[in-house]
Short mmCIF file of C-alpha atoms and ligand atoms in Angstrom, two decimals:
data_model
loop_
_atom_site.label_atom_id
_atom_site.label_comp_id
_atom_site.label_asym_id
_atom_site.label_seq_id
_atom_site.Cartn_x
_atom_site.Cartn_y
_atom_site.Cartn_z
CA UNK A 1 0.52 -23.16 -28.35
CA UNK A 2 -2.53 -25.54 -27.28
CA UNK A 3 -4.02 -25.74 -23.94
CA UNK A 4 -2.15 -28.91 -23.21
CA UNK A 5 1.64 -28.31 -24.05
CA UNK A 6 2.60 -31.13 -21.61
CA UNK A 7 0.99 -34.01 -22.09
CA UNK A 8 1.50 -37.06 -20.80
CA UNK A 9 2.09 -39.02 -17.39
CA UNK A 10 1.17 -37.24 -14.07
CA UNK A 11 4.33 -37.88 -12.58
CA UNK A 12 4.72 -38.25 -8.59
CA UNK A 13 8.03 -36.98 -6.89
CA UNK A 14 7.99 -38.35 -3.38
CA UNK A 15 9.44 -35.92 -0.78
CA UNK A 16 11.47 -38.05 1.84
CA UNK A 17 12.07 -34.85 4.02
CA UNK A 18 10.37 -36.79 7.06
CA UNK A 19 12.15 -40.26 6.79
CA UNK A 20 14.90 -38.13 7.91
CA UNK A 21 13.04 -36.45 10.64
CA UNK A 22 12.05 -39.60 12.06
CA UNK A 23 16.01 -40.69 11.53
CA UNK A 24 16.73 -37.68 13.54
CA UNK A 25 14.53 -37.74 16.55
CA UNK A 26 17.00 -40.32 17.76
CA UNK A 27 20.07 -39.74 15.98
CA UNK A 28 21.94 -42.49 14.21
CA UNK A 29 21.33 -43.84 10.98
CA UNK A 30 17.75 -45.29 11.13
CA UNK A 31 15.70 -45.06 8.89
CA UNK A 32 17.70 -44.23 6.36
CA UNK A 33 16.48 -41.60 3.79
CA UNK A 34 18.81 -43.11 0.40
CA UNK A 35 16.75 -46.47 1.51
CA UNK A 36 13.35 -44.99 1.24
CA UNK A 37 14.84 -42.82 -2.38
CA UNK A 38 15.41 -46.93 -3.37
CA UNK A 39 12.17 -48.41 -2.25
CA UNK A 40 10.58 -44.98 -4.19
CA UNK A 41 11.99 -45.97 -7.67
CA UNK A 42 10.44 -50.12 -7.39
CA UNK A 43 7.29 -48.25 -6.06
CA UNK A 44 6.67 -46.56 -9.32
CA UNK A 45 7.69 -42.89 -8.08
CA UNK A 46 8.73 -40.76 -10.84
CA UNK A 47 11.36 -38.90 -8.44
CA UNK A 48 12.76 -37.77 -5.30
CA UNK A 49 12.70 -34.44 -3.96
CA UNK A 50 14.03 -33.38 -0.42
CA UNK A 51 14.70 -29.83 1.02
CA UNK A 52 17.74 -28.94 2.27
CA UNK A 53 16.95 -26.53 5.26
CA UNK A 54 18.92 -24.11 6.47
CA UNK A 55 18.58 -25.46 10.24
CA UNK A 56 19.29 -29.42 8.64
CA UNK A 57 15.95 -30.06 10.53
CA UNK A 58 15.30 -33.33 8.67
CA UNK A 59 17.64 -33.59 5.73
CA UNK A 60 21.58 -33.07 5.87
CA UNK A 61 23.80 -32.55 3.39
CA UNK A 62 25.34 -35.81 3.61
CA UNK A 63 21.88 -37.33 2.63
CA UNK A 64 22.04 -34.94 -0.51
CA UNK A 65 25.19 -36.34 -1.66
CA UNK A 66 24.00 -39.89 -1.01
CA UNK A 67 20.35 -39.82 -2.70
CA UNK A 68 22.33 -37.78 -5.45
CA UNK A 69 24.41 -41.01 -6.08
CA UNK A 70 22.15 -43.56 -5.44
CA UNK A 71 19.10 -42.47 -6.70
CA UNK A 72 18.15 -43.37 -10.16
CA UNK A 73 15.18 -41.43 -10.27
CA UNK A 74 15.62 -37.77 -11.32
CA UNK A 75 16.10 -35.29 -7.70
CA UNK A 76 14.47 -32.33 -7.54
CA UNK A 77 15.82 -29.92 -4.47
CA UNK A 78 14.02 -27.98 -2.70
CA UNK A 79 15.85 -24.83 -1.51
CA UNK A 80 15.57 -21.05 -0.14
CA UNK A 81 17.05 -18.77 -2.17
CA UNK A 82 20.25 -17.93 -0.35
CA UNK A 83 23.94 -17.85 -1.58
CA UNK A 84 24.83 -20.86 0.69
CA UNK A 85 22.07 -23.32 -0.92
CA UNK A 86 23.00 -21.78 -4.53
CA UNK A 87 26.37 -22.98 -3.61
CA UNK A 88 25.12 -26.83 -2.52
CA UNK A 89 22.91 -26.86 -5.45
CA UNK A 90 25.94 -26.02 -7.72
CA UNK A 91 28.02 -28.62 -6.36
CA UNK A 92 25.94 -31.30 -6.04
CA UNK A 93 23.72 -30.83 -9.79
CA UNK A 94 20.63 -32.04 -9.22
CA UNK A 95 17.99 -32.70 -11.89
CA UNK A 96 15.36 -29.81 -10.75
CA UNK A 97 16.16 -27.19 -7.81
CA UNK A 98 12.66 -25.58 -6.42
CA UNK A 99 12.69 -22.35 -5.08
CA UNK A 100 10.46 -22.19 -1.32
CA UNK A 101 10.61 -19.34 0.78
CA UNK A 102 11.78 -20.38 4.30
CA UNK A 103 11.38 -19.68 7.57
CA UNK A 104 12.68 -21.12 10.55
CA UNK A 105 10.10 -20.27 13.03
CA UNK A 106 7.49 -22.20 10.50
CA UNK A 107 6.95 -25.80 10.84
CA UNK A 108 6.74 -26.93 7.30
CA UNK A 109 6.50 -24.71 3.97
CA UNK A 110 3.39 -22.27 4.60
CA UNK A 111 3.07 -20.26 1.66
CA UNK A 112 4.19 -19.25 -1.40
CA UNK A 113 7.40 -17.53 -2.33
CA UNK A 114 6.28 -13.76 -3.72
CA UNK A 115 8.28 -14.00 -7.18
CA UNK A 116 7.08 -11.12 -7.70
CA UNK A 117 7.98 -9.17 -4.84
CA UNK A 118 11.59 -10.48 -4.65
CA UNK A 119 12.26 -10.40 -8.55
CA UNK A 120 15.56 -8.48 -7.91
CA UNK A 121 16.90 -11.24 -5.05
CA UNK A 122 15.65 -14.04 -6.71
CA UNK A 123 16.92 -13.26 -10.59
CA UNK A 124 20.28 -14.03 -9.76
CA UNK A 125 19.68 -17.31 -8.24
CA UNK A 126 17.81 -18.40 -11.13
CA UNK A 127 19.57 -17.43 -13.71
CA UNK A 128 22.74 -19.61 -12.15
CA UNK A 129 21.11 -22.66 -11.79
CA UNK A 130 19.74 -22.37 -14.99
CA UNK A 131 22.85 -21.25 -16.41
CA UNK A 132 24.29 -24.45 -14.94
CA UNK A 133 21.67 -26.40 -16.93
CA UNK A 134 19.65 -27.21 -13.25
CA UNK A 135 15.57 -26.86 -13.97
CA UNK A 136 14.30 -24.28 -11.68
CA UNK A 137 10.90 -24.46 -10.10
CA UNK A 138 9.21 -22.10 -8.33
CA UNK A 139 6.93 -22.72 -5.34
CA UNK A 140 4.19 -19.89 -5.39
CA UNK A 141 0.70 -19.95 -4.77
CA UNK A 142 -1.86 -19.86 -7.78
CA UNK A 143 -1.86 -16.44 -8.59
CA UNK A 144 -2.03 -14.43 -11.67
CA UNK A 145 1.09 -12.28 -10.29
CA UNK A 146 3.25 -15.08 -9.31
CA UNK A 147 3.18 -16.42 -12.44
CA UNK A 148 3.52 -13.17 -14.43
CA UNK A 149 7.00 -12.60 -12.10
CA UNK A 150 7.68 -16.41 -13.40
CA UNK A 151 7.90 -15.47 -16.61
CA UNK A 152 9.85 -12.46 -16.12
CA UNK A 153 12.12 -14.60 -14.20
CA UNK A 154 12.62 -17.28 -16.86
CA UNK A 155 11.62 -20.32 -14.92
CA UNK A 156 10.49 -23.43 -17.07
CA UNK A 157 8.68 -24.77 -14.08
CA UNK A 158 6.02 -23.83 -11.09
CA UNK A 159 4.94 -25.59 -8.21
CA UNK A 160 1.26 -24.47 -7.18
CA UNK A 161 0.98 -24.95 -3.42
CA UNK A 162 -1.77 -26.67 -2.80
CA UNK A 163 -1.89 -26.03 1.24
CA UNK A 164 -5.31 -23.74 0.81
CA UNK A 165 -6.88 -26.41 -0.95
CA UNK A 166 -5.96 -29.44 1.64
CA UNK A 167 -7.03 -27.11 4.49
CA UNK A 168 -10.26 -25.93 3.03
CA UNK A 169 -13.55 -27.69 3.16
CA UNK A 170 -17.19 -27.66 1.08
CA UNK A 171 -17.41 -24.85 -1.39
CA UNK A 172 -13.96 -22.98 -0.47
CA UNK A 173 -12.27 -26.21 -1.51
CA UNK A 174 -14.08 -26.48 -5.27
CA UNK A 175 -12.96 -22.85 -5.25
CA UNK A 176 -9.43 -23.56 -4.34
CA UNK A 177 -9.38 -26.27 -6.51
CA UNK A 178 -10.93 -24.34 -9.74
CA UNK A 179 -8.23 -21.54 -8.80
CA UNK A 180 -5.85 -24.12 -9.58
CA UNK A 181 -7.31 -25.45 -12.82
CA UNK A 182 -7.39 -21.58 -14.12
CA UNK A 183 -3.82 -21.44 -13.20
CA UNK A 184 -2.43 -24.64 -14.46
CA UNK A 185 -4.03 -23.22 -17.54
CA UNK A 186 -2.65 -20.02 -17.64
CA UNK A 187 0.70 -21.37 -16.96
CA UNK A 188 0.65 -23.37 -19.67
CA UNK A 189 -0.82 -21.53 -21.81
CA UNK A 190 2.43 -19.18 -21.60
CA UNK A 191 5.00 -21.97 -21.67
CA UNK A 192 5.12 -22.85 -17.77
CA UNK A 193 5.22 -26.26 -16.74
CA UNK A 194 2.87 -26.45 -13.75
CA UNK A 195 3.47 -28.58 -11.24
CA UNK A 196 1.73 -28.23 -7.43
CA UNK A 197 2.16 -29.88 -4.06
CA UNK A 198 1.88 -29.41 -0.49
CA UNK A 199 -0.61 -31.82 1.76
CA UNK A 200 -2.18 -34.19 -0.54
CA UNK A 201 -3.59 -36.84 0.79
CA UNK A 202 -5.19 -40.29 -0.94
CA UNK A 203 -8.77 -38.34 0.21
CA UNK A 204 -7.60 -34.86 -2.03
CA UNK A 205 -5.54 -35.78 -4.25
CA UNK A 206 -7.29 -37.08 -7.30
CA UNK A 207 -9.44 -33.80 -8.75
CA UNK A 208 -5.84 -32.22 -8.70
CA UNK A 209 -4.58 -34.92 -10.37
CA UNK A 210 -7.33 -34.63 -12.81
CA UNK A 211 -6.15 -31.39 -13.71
CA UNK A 212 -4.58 -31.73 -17.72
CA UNK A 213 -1.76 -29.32 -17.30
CA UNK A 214 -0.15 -30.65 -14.40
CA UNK A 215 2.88 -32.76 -15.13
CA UNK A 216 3.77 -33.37 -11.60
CA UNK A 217 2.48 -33.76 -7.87
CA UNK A 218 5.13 -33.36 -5.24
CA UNK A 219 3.53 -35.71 -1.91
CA UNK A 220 5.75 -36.17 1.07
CA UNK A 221 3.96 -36.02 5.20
CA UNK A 222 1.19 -37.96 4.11
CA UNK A 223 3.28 -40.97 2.47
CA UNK A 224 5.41 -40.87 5.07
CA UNK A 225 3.26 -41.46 7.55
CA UNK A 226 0.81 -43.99 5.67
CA UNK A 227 4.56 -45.80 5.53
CA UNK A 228 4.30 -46.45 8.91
CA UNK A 229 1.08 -48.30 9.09
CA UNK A 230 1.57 -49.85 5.26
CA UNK A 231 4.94 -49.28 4.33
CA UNK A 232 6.44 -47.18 1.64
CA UNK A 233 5.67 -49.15 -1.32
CA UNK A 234 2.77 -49.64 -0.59
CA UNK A 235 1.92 -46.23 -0.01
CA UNK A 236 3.74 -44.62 -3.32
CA UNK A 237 1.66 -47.46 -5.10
CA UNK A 238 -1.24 -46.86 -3.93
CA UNK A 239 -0.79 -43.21 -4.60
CA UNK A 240 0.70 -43.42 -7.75
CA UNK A 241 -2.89 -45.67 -8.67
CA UNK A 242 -4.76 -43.01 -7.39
CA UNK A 243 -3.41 -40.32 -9.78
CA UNK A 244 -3.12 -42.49 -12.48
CA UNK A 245 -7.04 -43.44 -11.91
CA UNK A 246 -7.87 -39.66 -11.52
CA UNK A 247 -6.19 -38.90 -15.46
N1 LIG B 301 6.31 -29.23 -2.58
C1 LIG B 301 7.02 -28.32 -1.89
C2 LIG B 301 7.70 -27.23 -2.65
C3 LIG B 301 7.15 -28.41 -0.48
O1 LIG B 301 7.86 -27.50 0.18
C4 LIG B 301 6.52 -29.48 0.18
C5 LIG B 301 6.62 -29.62 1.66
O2 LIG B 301 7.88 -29.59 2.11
C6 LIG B 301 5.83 -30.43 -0.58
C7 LIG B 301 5.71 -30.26 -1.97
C8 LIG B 301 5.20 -31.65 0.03
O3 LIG B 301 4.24 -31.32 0.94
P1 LIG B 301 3.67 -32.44 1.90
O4 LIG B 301 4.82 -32.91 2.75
O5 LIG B 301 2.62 -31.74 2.68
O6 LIG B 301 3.15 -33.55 1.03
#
C-alpha cells in the first residue's frame, strides 16, 4: 500500500454541538441545530457531526433523531463508550460513530481516549457498531500506541486531536504539527483512515489541512462562533476555501 491510500477531497464535518448550547442557555427552540445541519450542506460541508453527551449539555436526543432525518449530509456521532450511547447509536444508525472519552467535570473534549489502555472496554463497543455496518472512529491523540491499539481494535478510522497543536505556539506548534504528519502517515500506511479535529481555527487550520493523508477535519467552536459575527455559510465557506487552498 502507497503512502497516500486516501486520496482525494479534504472533507470538512461541521460539529453543531454549540448551536445547541446557545439554543439551550434559554431554553426553547432557538436556534435550531437541524437548521444550522441545512445551512451546512448549501455551505459546502461534507457532514455533520454532533456529540451526544451524557449530561445532554448541548445536544439532545431529540436533535439526533431530527438531524438524522433531515440531514442529507452523512452524520458522524460523537459518543463515550458506554452501553447507553451504544444503544442510541444502534437505534438511530448513523453514518460514522466516533469514540471520545468523556468527562463531565471537563468543559469540552480534552484529550484523547487511551485505546490502548481500555482495549478490553472498548472492543465490545466497536465491534457492535461495526457489526451493525456504523464506521467507527476513534478520537486519540497522535501517538504511536494509540494507533497500534487501533488496529488491534479494528477501527477503519482515527481522529487525531489536534488540541496540543491549537494551544501551542512557535517551535512546539511545528512540532505538534510534524507529530501529526508522522502519524497521518503511519496510519495510513497500515490501512487507517486519519482524520483529526479539535480547535481549528481559519489562523491553524491550513498546514493541517495540507497534510496528504487526512481525509477529514472535524471544526465546530470556532464556526460557531464566527456564525455569529458572519453567519454560518459564510463561515463553513470560508473554511471549506481555506482547506481546499491549503491541498
Ligand atoms: N472532533 C472531536 C472528536 C471532538 O470531540 C470535537 C469537540 O467536541 C471536535 C472535533 C471539534 O472541536 P472544536 O469544537 O474545538 O472545533
Amino acid at each position: 500500500m502507497g503512502s497516500q491510500p486516501f486520496p482525494g477531497k479534504l472533507r470538512l464535518g461541521v460539529n453543531i454541538d454549540h448551536v445547541a448550547t446557545i439554543r439551550n442557555a434559554r431554553g426553547g427552540d432557538h436556534p435550531d441545530p437541524a437548521r444550522a445541519a441545512r445551512i451546512v450542506a448549501q455551505a459546502g460541508g461534507d457532514g455533520i457531526t454532533i456529540h451526544l453527551r451524557e449530561d445532554r449539555r448541548h445536544i439532545r436526543d431529540d436533535d439526533l433523531a431530527r438531524i438524522r432525518e433531515i440531514s442529507e449530509l452523512p452524520l458522524n456521532l460523537e459518543m463515550a463508550a458506554t452501553g447507553e450511547m451504544l444503544e442510541i447509536a444502534l437505534r438511530h444508525g448513523p453514518h460514522a460513530a466516533c469514540i471520545v472519552p468523556e468527562r463531565r467535570e471537563e468543559r469540552t473534549t480534552e484529550g484523547g481516549l487511551d485505546a490502548a489502555g481500555q482495549h478490553n472496554m472498548l472492543q465490545p463497543v466497536v465491534s457492535r457498531l461495526l457489526d451493525a455496518g456504523i464506521r467507527v472512529s476513534l478520537f486519540i491523540a497522535p501517538d504511536p500506541r494509540q494507533i497500534e491499539a487501533a488496529m488491534r481494535l479494528n477501527a477503519p478510522v482515527v481522529e487525531f486531536h489536534t488540541g496540543e497543536y491549537a494551544h501551542a505556539e512557535g517551535d512546539a506548534r511545528a512540532v505538534e504539527l510534524k507529530r501529526l504528519g508522522d502519524m497521518a502517515a503511519l496510519a495510513a500506511r497500515n490501512g487507517i483512515e486519519p482524520h483529526a479535529g479539535h480547535g481549528l481555527t481559519y489562523e491553524n487550520v491550513q498546514p493541517i489541512a495540507a497534510i496528504p493523508q487526512l481525509t477529514e477535519l472535524n471544526i465546530g467552536h470556532y464556526l460557531v462562533g464566527e456564525a455569529v459575527f458572519v453567519g454560518l455559510e459564510e463561515a463553513v465557506r470560508r473554511m471549506r476555501d481555506l482547506m481546499d487552498a491549503a491541498r
